[in-house]
Amino acid sequence: MKGLCLNGQIDNAMEFHEKLVAQGYQLDHLTYGTLINALCKRRETGAAVFLLRQAERENVSLNVVTYNPIIDSLCKENRVTDAFDLFNEMVLKYNTSLLPDVVTYSPLINDVYTFGIMVEALCKEGNVEEAKIVIDEMMVQVGVEPDVAIFNSFIDGCFPSNQPDMAKDIFDSMDQRGVVPNIHNYTMMIKGLCKIKRVDEALNLFEEMRSKNMTPDAKIYTSIIDGLFKSGRDTCALKLVGEMHDKGLPTNVFTKSDLV
């Protein structure tokens, strides 16, 4: 079968396949994968999909390599919606037994905007480990650099998923990857660290952003001050409340018991 396909005799390979099926032979994923790949190279995507469905009906144990040529072929035909449908079907049907690889992602996701949508969706579902794989491996292999919005989505997803160290690691890597952290990155890091009582780390980031001439807003001050009060560091908290007042930022978020 493989020899026929390599020699360009795809029609003969398909006839041979049909004879084997008619005689009751159980073909494996390698055979189907070879035929599907050959059909896609000849731009016969419809025939490849038909063969895929036949393999599924026969309960053949497929792998991601079987799906990749069809997804790639659909994208080349500008049938991106169909490609995404097949991609989602693959993930849902086989759960973790058929995890997409970089070859699957490449034709579907080839720009920073689409990668951003994917990272945000994964993080909202709590799949930050998979989102990190997308950033650290998939994007690198495809040759797309993450932007500040992707880092925002990832950091924002780490703290609810109880992955503060992962957030810190990715935040610390931003400069190395040519992305300058903005005030939103600092806000999410400071807020997240204060919520888990890692106030000293939050204070370090607070001072770091000020050293970069970034002006902390009321949200950042509030997070830091709340964290300080809750950790019993009232003197430091009150000093920052005074700073807020001097800068004209609202301090009415703090109760009288906080300030006494």
C-alpha positions as a Python dict, from the first residue, in 0.01 Angstrom:
ca = {
    (1, 'M'): (0, 0, 0),
    (2, 'K'): (272, 242, 99),
    (3, 'G'): (480, 146, -206),
    (4, 'L'): (190, 217, -441),
    (5, 'C'): (131, 557, -281),
    (6, 'L'): (500, 648, -296),
    (7, 'N'): (500, 562, -667),
    (8, 'G'): (199, 784, -725),
    (9, 'Q'): (-34, 490, -789),
    (10, 'I'): (-296, 613, -548),
    (11, 'D'): (-592, 480, -746),
    (12, 'N'): (-437, 133, -741),
    (13, 'A'): (-372, 168, -369),
    (14, 'M'): (-737, 261, -312),
    (15, 'E'): (-857, -37, -517),
    (16, 'F'): (-629, -267, -319),
    (17, 'H'): (-765, -117, 3),
    (18, 'E'): (-1125, -177, -106),
    (19, 'K'): (-1049, -541, -192),
    (20, 'L'): (-891, -600, 148),
    (21, 'V'): (-1189, -445, 328),
    (22, 'A'): (-1432, -650, 117),
    (23, 'Q'): (-1245, -967, 215),
    (24, 'G'): (-1284, -880, 582),
    (25, 'Y'): (-931, -771, 661),
    (26, 'Q'): (-897, -532, 957),
    (27, 'L'): (-665, -250, 849),
    (28, 'D'): (-475, -40, 1101),
    (29, 'H'): (-418, 333, 1145),
    (30, 'L'): (-92, 317, 950),
    (31, 'T'): (-269, 194, 638),
    (32, 'Y'): (-544, 453, 666),
    (33, 'G'): (-291, 723, 748),
    (34, 'T'): (-87, 640, 437),
    (35, 'L'): (-392, 656, 210),
    (36, 'I'): (-530, 972, 370),
    (37, 'N'): (-196, 1148, 340),
    (38, 'A'): (-166, 1048, -27),
    (39, 'L'): (-519, 1169, -106),
    (40, 'C'): (-457, 1503, 66),
    (41, 'K'): (-136, 1554, -131),
    (42, 'R'): (-343, 1503, -445),
    (43, 'R'): (-594, 1757, -306),
    (44, 'E'): (-870, 1499, -280),
    (45, 'T'): (-976, 1616, 64),
    (46, 'G'): (-1331, 1487, 30),
    (47, 'A'): (-1206, 1135, -40),
    (48, 'A'): (-967, 1163, 255),
    (49, 'V'): (-1251, 1262, 488),
    (50, 'F'): (-1461, 973, 356),
    (51, 'L'): (-1175, 734, 434),
    (52, 'L'): (-1137, 883, 782),
    (53, 'R'): (-1507, 819, 851),
    (54, 'Q'): (-1471, 464, 727),
    (55, 'A'): (-1182, 406, 968),
    (56, 'E'): (-1390, 546, 1254),
    (57, 'R'): (-1684, 319, 1166),
    (58, 'E'): (-1448, 22, 1174),
    (59, 'N'): (-1322, 132, 1517),
    (60, 'V'): (-966, 173, 1397),
    (61, 'S'): (-747, 323, 1669),
    (62, 'L'): (-645, 650, 1505),
    (63, 'N'): (-376, 896, 1607),
    (64, 'V'): (-314, 1264, 1550),
    (65, 'V'): (-101, 1192, 1242),
    (66, 'T'): (-413, 1060, 1067),
    (67, 'Y'): (-596, 1389, 1119),
    (68, 'N'): (-313, 1632, 1046),
    (69, 'P'): (-308, 1598, 663),
    (70, 'I'): (-684, 1656, 641),
    (71, 'I'): (-673, 1962, 866),
    (72, 'D'): (-383, 2100, 664),
    (73, 'S'): (-561, 2027, 336),
    (74, 'L'): (-884, 2193, 450),
    (75, 'C'): (-692, 2506, 549),
    (76, 'K'): (-517, 2518, 212),
    (77, 'E'): (-862, 2508, 49),
    (78, 'N'): (-965, 2802, 273),
    (79, 'R'): (-1211, 2578, 454),
    (80, 'V'): (-1084, 2694, 791),
    (81, 'T'): (-1421, 2649, 964),
    (82, 'D'): (-1431, 2284, 854),
    (83, 'A'): (-1072, 2245, 971),
    (84, 'F'): (-1153, 2384, 1315),
    (85, 'D'): (-1463, 2162, 1334),
    (86, 'L'): (-1250, 1855, 1264),
    (87, 'F'): (-989, 1975, 1512),
    (88, 'N'): (-1250, 2019, 1787),
    (89, 'E'): (-1408, 1684, 1699),
    (90, 'M'): (-1070, 1516, 1734),
    (91, 'V'): (-1007, 1668, 2078),
    (92, 'L'): (-1359, 1602, 2209),
    (93, 'K'): (-1395, 1252, 2069),
    (94, 'Y'): (-1063, 1119, 2186),
    (95, 'N'): (-1004, 1346, 2487),
    (96, 'T'): (-639, 1312, 2595),
    (97, 'S'): (-564, 1011, 2374),
    (98, 'L'): (-538, 1238, 2070),
    (99, 'L'): (-361, 1554, 2178),
    (100, 'P'): (-295, 1793, 1888),
    (101, 'D'): (71, 1856, 1804),
    (102, 'V'): (250, 2145, 1638),
    (103, 'V'): (171, 2006, 1291),
    (104, 'T'): (-199, 2023, 1374),
    (105, 'Y'): (-177, 2378, 1505),
    (106, 'S'): (45, 2520, 1231),
    (107, 'P'): (-212, 2545, 948),
    (108, 'L'): (-488, 2650, 1185),
    (109, 'I'): (-299, 2899, 1395),
    (110, 'N'): (-25, 3097, 1228),
    (111, 'D'): (-51, 3448, 1368),
    (112, 'V'): (-25, 3607, 1710),
    (113, 'Y'): (-393, 3710, 1716),
    (114, 'T'): (-521, 3354, 1669),
    (115, 'F'): (-269, 3218, 1917),
    (116, 'G'): (-394, 3482, 2161),
    (117, 'I'): (-752, 3359, 2127),
    (118, 'M'): (-636, 3004, 2192),
    (119, 'V'): (-425, 3093, 2499),
    (120, 'E'): (-708, 3299, 2645),
    (121, 'A'): (-959, 3016, 2592),
    (122, 'L'): (-729, 2757, 2752),
    (123, 'C'): (-663, 2981, 3051),
    (124, 'K'): (-1032, 3051, 3104),
    (125, 'E'): (-1089, 2675, 3113),
    (126, 'G'): (-811, 2640, 3371),
    (127, 'N'): (-577, 2461, 3129),
    (128, 'V'): (-278, 2683, 3203),
    (129, 'E'): (-30, 2397, 3161),
    (130, 'E'): (-149, 2345, 2804),
    (131, 'A'): (-150, 2722, 2747),
    (132, 'K'): (215, 2732, 2856),
    (133, 'I'): (297, 2457, 2607),
    (134, 'V'): (136, 2669, 2336),
    (135, 'I'): (347, 2972, 2435),
    (136, 'D'): (677, 2794, 2501),
    (137, 'E'): (667, 2524, 2234),
    (138, 'M'): (396, 2564, 1970),
    (139, 'M'): (456, 2934, 1905),
    (140, 'V'): (833, 2888, 1901),
    (141, 'Q'): (814, 2607, 1646),
    (142, 'V'): (571, 2796, 1424),
    (143, 'G'): (787, 3110, 1451),
    (144, 'V'): (531, 3343, 1611),
    (145, 'E'): (635, 3564, 1902),
    (146, 'P'): (384, 3616, 2186),
    (147, 'D'): (271, 3972, 2246),
    (148, 'V'): (181, 4150, 2569),
    (149, 'A'): (-186, 4050, 2538),
    (150, 'I'): (-96, 3679, 2538),
    (151, 'F'): (113, 3726, 2853),
    (152, 'N'): (-181, 3912, 3009),
    (153, 'S'): (-417, 3622, 2939),
    (154, 'F'): (-172, 3367, 3072),
    (155, 'I'): (-90, 3553, 3394),
    (156, 'D'): (-459, 3621, 3453),
    (157, 'G'): (-531, 3249, 3422),
    (158, 'C'): (-251, 3127, 3650),
    (159, 'F'): (-369, 3263, 3984),
    (160, 'P'): (-725, 3117, 3976),
    (161, 'S'): (-562, 2786, 3877),
    (162, 'N'): (-332, 2802, 4181),
    (163, 'Q'): (-21, 2840, 3967),
    (164, 'P'): (141, 3160, 4100),
    (165, 'D'): (496, 3039, 4035),
    (166, 'M'): (409, 2968, 3673),
    (167, 'A'): (275, 3324, 3646),
    (168, 'K'): (595, 3460, 3800),
    (169, 'D'): (815, 3255, 3565),
    (170, 'I'): (634, 3370, 3252),
    (171, 'F'): (630, 3730, 3378),
    (172, 'D'): (1006, 3719, 3442),
    (173, 'S'): (1065, 3580, 3092),
    (174, 'M'): (891, 3869, 2915),
    (175, 'D'): (1198, 4093, 2887),
    (176, 'Q'): (1406, 3804, 2753),
    (177, 'R'): (1146, 3748, 2482),
    (178, 'G'): (1145, 4112, 2379),
    (179, 'V'): (812, 4202, 2539),
    (180, 'V'): (806, 4493, 2784),
    (181, 'P'): (564, 4431, 3074),
    (182, 'N'): (294, 4695, 3091),
    (183, 'I'): (87, 4824, 3380),
    (184, 'H'): (-176, 4554, 3324),
    (185, 'N'): (86, 4280, 3368),
    (186, 'Y'): (207, 4441, 3689),
    (187, 'T'): (-149, 4489, 3814),
    (188, 'M'): (-238, 4121, 3768),
    (189, 'M'): (87, 4002, 3926),
    (190, 'I'): (59, 4233, 4226),
    (191, 'K'): (-309, 4160, 4281),
    (192, 'G'): (-256, 3784, 4250),
    (193, 'L'): (44, 3776, 4483),
    (194, 'C'): (-131, 3986, 4747),
    (195, 'K'): (-432, 3753, 4745),
    (196, 'I'): (-211, 3459, 4838),
    (197, 'K'): (-23, 3665, 5100),
    (198, 'R'): (303, 3691, 4909),
    (199, 'V'): (311, 4060, 4985),
    (200, 'D'): (689, 4105, 4980),
    (201, 'E'): (704, 3981, 4621),
    (202, 'A'): (418, 4214, 4533),
    (203, 'L'): (602, 4506, 4695),
    (204, 'N'): (914, 4426, 4493),
    (205, 'L'): (711, 4443, 4173),
    (206, 'F'): (546, 4764, 4296),
    (207, 'E'): (889, 4926, 4340),
    (208, 'E'): (1014, 4778, 4012),
    (209, 'M'): (735, 4935, 3811),
    (210, 'R'): (790, 5270, 3979),
    (211, 'S'): (1160, 5249, 3891),
    (212, 'K'): (1048, 5213, 3528),
    (213, 'N'): (849, 5537, 3557),
    (214, 'M'): (516, 5354, 3553),
    (215, 'T'): (254, 5526, 3766),
    (216, 'P'): (60, 5284, 3989),
    (217, 'D'): (-314, 5336, 3970),
    (218, 'A'): (-577, 5300, 4242),
    (219, 'K'): (-619, 4926, 4172),
    (220, 'I'): (-252, 4854, 4236),
    (221, 'Y'): (-239, 5067, 4550),
    (222, 'T'): (-557, 4903, 4679),
    (223, 'S'): (-422, 4551, 4625),
    (224, 'I'): (-92, 4628, 4799),
    (225, 'I'): (-254, 4811, 5090),
    (226, 'D'): (-515, 4540, 5141),
    (227, 'G'): (-240, 4277, 5145),
    (228, 'L'): (-37, 4476, 5395),
    (229, 'F'): (-332, 4527, 5630),
    (230, 'K'): (-417, 4156, 5617),
    (231, 'S'): (-57, 4062, 5697),
    (232, 'G'): (-51, 4297, 5997),
    (233, 'R'): (182, 4554, 5843),
    (234, 'D'): (-36, 4851, 5920),
    (235, 'T'): (239, 5116, 5928),
    (236, 'C'): (350, 5036, 5574),
    (237, 'A'): (-12, 5019, 5459),
    (238, 'L'): (-97, 5359, 5608),
    (239, 'K'): (206, 5514, 5440),
    (240, 'L'): (72, 5400, 5102),
    (241, 'V'): (-277, 5526, 5189),
    (242, 'G'): (-113, 5865, 5246),
    (243, 'E'): (56, 5840, 4906),
    (244, 'M'): (-280, 5767, 4746),
    (245, 'H'): (-432, 6070, 4912),
    (246, 'D'): (-143, 6293, 4800),
    (247, 'K'): (-183, 6171, 4442),
    (248, 'G'): (-557, 6240, 4448),
    (249, 'L'): (-647, 5873, 4422),
    (250, 'P'): (-968, 5756, 4596),
    (251, 'T'): (-910, 5605, 4941),
    (252, 'N'): (-1275, 5547, 5031),
    (253, 'V'): (-1234, 5173, 4960),
    (254, 'F'): (-1076, 5133, 5303),
    (255, 'T'): (-1298, 5109, 5610),
    (256, 'K'): (-1248, 5312, 5926),
    (257, 'S'): (-1127, 4997, 6105),
    (258, 'D'): (-853, 4959, 5843),
    (259, 'L'): (-726, 5310, 5901),
    (260, 'V'): (-743, 5318, 6281),
}
